[in-house]
Amino acid sequence: MTSSKPKTVQTMKPETAAKKLGVLLAATPEEFRAGVVSRDELNALQSAPPSWLADLRRNGPHPKQVVAAKLGVSISGLARGGITEPLTTAEIEQLKAEQPEWLERERGIQAEARKEAARLKQR
């Protein structure tokens, strides 16, 4: 006869959950930052985001990995371009419209890196 142990609930720190949700932890509500997040809670947030999460995803402020992806550059490219703080969607759109020289250069570097990665993968 085998005894089955009760299933333990997998939890994560708010920082980890925010990263998985693609939002800036500092912009989340206090109740989110104060506790732990279970895997089931994370899945619920992803499948049916509450208004605060939908608003953060839509308007920001966005963490650097999201900013980099939206601009088509690497996180290092952001730093080289002088972007060290989180940006809102409006600020990202403004940068895209202005097309500063550093952004064009970093997009070119990123495109070359992707091309090289694809070439190496085909080997």
mmCIF file of C-alpha atoms in Angstrom, residues 3-122:
data_model
loop_
_atom_site.group_PDB
_atom_site.id
_atom_site.type_symbol
_atom_site.label_atom_id
_atom_site.label_comp_id
_atom_site.label_asym_id
_atom_site.label_seq_id
_atom_site.Cartn_x
_atom_site.Cartn_y
_atom_site.Cartn_z
ATOM 1 C CA SER A 3 0.689 6.512 0.733
ATOM 2 C CA SER A 4 0.484 9.601 -1.365
ATOM 3 C CA LYS A 5 1.823 12.822 0.053
ATOM 4 C CA PRO A 6 -0.345 15.895 -0.245
ATOM 5 C CA LYS A 7 0.612 17.937 -3.263
ATOM 6 C CA THR A 8 2.725 20.911 -2.269
ATOM 7 C CA VAL A 9 1.869 24.248 -3.777
ATOM 8 C CA GLN A 10 4.646 25.679 -5.903
ATOM 9 C CA THR A 11 5.196 29.344 -5.096
ATOM 10 C CA MET A 12 7.509 32.074 -6.334
ATOM 11 C CA LYS A 13 8.665 35.466 -5.179
ATOM 12 C CA PRO A 14 6.812 38.497 -6.541
ATOM 13 C CA GLU A 15 9.972 39.486 -8.488
ATOM 14 C CA THR A 16 9.909 36.187 -10.351
ATOM 15 C CA ALA A 17 6.187 36.393 -11.041
ATOM 16 C CA ALA A 18 6.502 39.972 -12.326
ATOM 17 C CA LYS A 19 9.308 38.899 -14.666
ATOM 18 C CA LYS A 20 7.209 35.999 -15.980
ATOM 19 C CA LEU A 21 4.289 38.401 -16.506
ATOM 20 C CA GLY A 22 6.556 40.908 -18.314
ATOM 21 C CA VAL A 23 5.822 43.797 -15.949
ATOM 22 C CA LEU A 24 7.870 46.047 -13.697
ATOM 23 C CA LEU A 25 7.561 44.884 -10.091
ATOM 24 C CA ALA A 26 7.648 48.429 -8.696
ATOM 25 C CA ALA A 27 4.544 49.302 -10.745
ATOM 26 C CA THR A 28 2.469 46.377 -9.460
ATOM 27 C CA PRO A 29 -0.053 46.785 -6.617
ATOM 28 C CA GLU A 30 1.215 46.487 -3.041
ATOM 29 C CA GLU A 31 -0.751 43.279 -2.414
ATOM 30 C CA PHE A 32 1.090 41.648 -5.339
ATOM 31 C CA ARG A 33 4.518 42.751 -4.047
ATOM 32 C CA ALA A 34 3.774 41.802 -0.436
ATOM 33 C CA GLY A 35 3.238 38.049 -0.727
ATOM 34 C CA VAL A 36 4.176 35.003 -2.697
ATOM 35 C CA VAL A 37 2.514 33.914 -5.928
ATOM 36 C CA SER A 38 1.490 30.322 -6.509
ATOM 37 C CA ARG A 39 1.781 28.653 -9.900
ATOM 38 C CA ASP A 40 -2.043 28.524 -10.070
ATOM 39 C CA GLU A 41 -2.282 32.250 -9.290
ATOM 40 C CA LEU A 42 0.294 33.017 -11.991
ATOM 41 C CA ASN A 43 -1.629 30.922 -14.508
ATOM 42 C CA ALA A 44 -4.842 32.751 -13.566
ATOM 43 C CA LEU A 45 -3.128 36.127 -13.991
ATOM 44 C CA GLN A 46 -1.869 35.084 -17.427
ATOM 45 C CA SER A 47 -5.152 33.655 -18.675
ATOM 46 C CA ALA A 48 -7.466 36.348 -17.287
ATOM 47 C CA PRO A 49 -5.358 39.403 -16.431
ATOM 48 C CA PRO A 50 -6.923 41.835 -13.961
ATOM 49 C CA SER A 51 -7.255 45.459 -15.052
ATOM 50 C CA TRP A 52 -4.036 46.552 -13.307
ATOM 51 C CA LEU A 53 -2.032 43.911 -15.197
ATOM 52 C CA ALA A 54 -3.650 44.652 -18.546
ATOM 53 C CA ASP A 55 -2.966 48.367 -18.024
ATOM 54 C CA LEU A 56 0.681 47.747 -17.104
ATOM 55 C CA ARG A 57 1.193 45.543 -20.144
ATOM 56 C CA ARG A 58 -0.468 48.098 -22.403
ATOM 57 C CA ASN A 59 0.998 51.363 -21.039
ATOM 58 C CA GLY A 60 3.978 50.480 -18.867
ATOM 59 C CA PRO A 61 6.284 51.388 -17.334
ATOM 60 C CA HIS A 62 7.993 48.396 -18.902
ATOM 61 C CA PRO A 63 11.064 46.505 -17.618
ATOM 62 C CA LYS A 64 14.218 46.663 -19.702
ATOM 63 C CA GLN A 65 13.721 43.271 -21.378
ATOM 64 C CA VAL A 66 10.314 44.406 -22.657
ATOM 65 C CA VAL A 67 11.659 47.814 -23.738
ATOM 66 C CA ALA A 68 14.497 46.114 -25.626
ATOM 67 C CA ALA A 69 12.085 43.726 -27.371
ATOM 68 C CA LYS A 70 9.693 46.520 -28.357
ATOM 69 C CA LEU A 71 12.579 48.545 -29.799
ATOM 70 C CA GLY A 72 14.203 45.556 -31.515
ATOM 71 C CA VAL A 73 17.520 45.880 -29.693
ATOM 72 C CA SER A 74 19.415 43.999 -26.990
ATOM 73 C CA ILE A 75 19.434 44.981 -23.326
ATOM 74 C CA SER A 76 23.107 45.904 -23.782
ATOM 75 C CA GLY A 77 22.088 48.066 -26.719
ATOM 76 C CA LEU A 78 19.685 49.953 -24.480
ATOM 77 C CA ALA A 79 22.513 50.660 -22.050
ATOM 78 C CA ARG A 80 24.809 51.807 -24.868
ATOM 79 C CA GLY A 81 21.997 54.107 -26.005
ATOM 80 C CA GLY A 82 21.725 55.617 -22.537
ATOM 81 C CA ILE A 83 18.393 53.998 -21.652
ATOM 82 C CA THR A 84 18.733 52.833 -18.060
ATOM 83 C CA GLU A 85 15.258 53.498 -16.646
ATOM 84 C CA PRO A 86 11.946 51.771 -17.405
ATOM 85 C CA LEU A 87 9.987 53.370 -20.251
ATOM 86 C CA THR A 88 6.273 53.724 -20.892
ATOM 87 C CA THR A 89 4.671 52.657 -24.143
ATOM 88 C CA ALA A 90 4.349 56.323 -25.150
ATOM 89 C CA GLU A 91 8.085 56.887 -24.594
ATOM 90 C CA ILE A 92 8.918 53.773 -26.615
ATOM 91 C CA GLU A 93 6.686 54.938 -29.467
ATOM 92 C CA GLN A 94 8.331 58.369 -29.345
ATOM 93 C CA LEU A 95 11.783 56.773 -29.676
ATOM 94 C CA LYS A 96 10.561 54.704 -32.624
ATOM 95 C CA ALA A 97 9.217 57.839 -34.308
ATOM 96 C CA GLU A 98 12.383 59.866 -33.676
ATOM 97 C CA GLN A 99 14.717 57.045 -34.825
ATOM 98 C CA PRO A 100 17.820 58.322 -32.994
ATOM 99 C CA GLU A 101 21.155 57.285 -34.457
ATOM 100 C CA TRP A 102 21.924 54.907 -31.573
ATOM 101 C CA LEU A 103 18.635 53.055 -32.122
ATOM 102 C CA GLU A 104 19.319 52.511 -35.818
ATOM 103 C CA ARG A 105 22.861 51.320 -35.015
ATOM 104 C CA GLU A 106 21.683 48.933 -32.283
ATOM 105 C CA ARG A 107 18.911 47.521 -34.489
ATOM 106 C CA GLY A 108 21.563 46.778 -37.110
ATOM 107 C CA ILE A 109 23.764 45.060 -34.528
ATOM 108 C CA GLN A 110 20.784 43.018 -33.309
ATOM 109 C CA ALA A 111 19.849 42.014 -36.861
ATOM 110 C CA GLU A 112 23.425 40.855 -37.515
ATOM 111 C CA ALA A 113 23.461 38.878 -34.265
ATOM 112 C CA ARG A 114 20.199 37.146 -35.209
ATOM 113 C CA LYS A 115 21.509 36.377 -38.685
ATOM 114 C CA GLU A 116 24.696 34.879 -37.244
ATOM 115 C CA ALA A 117 22.734 32.834 -34.690
ATOM 116 C CA ALA A 118 20.531 31.446 -37.481
ATOM 117 C CA ARG A 119 23.618 30.626 -39.577
ATOM 118 C CA LEU A 120 25.237 28.773 -36.684
ATOM 119 C CA LYS A 121 22.029 26.892 -35.934
ATOM 120 C CA GLN A 122 21.884 25.580 -39.512
#
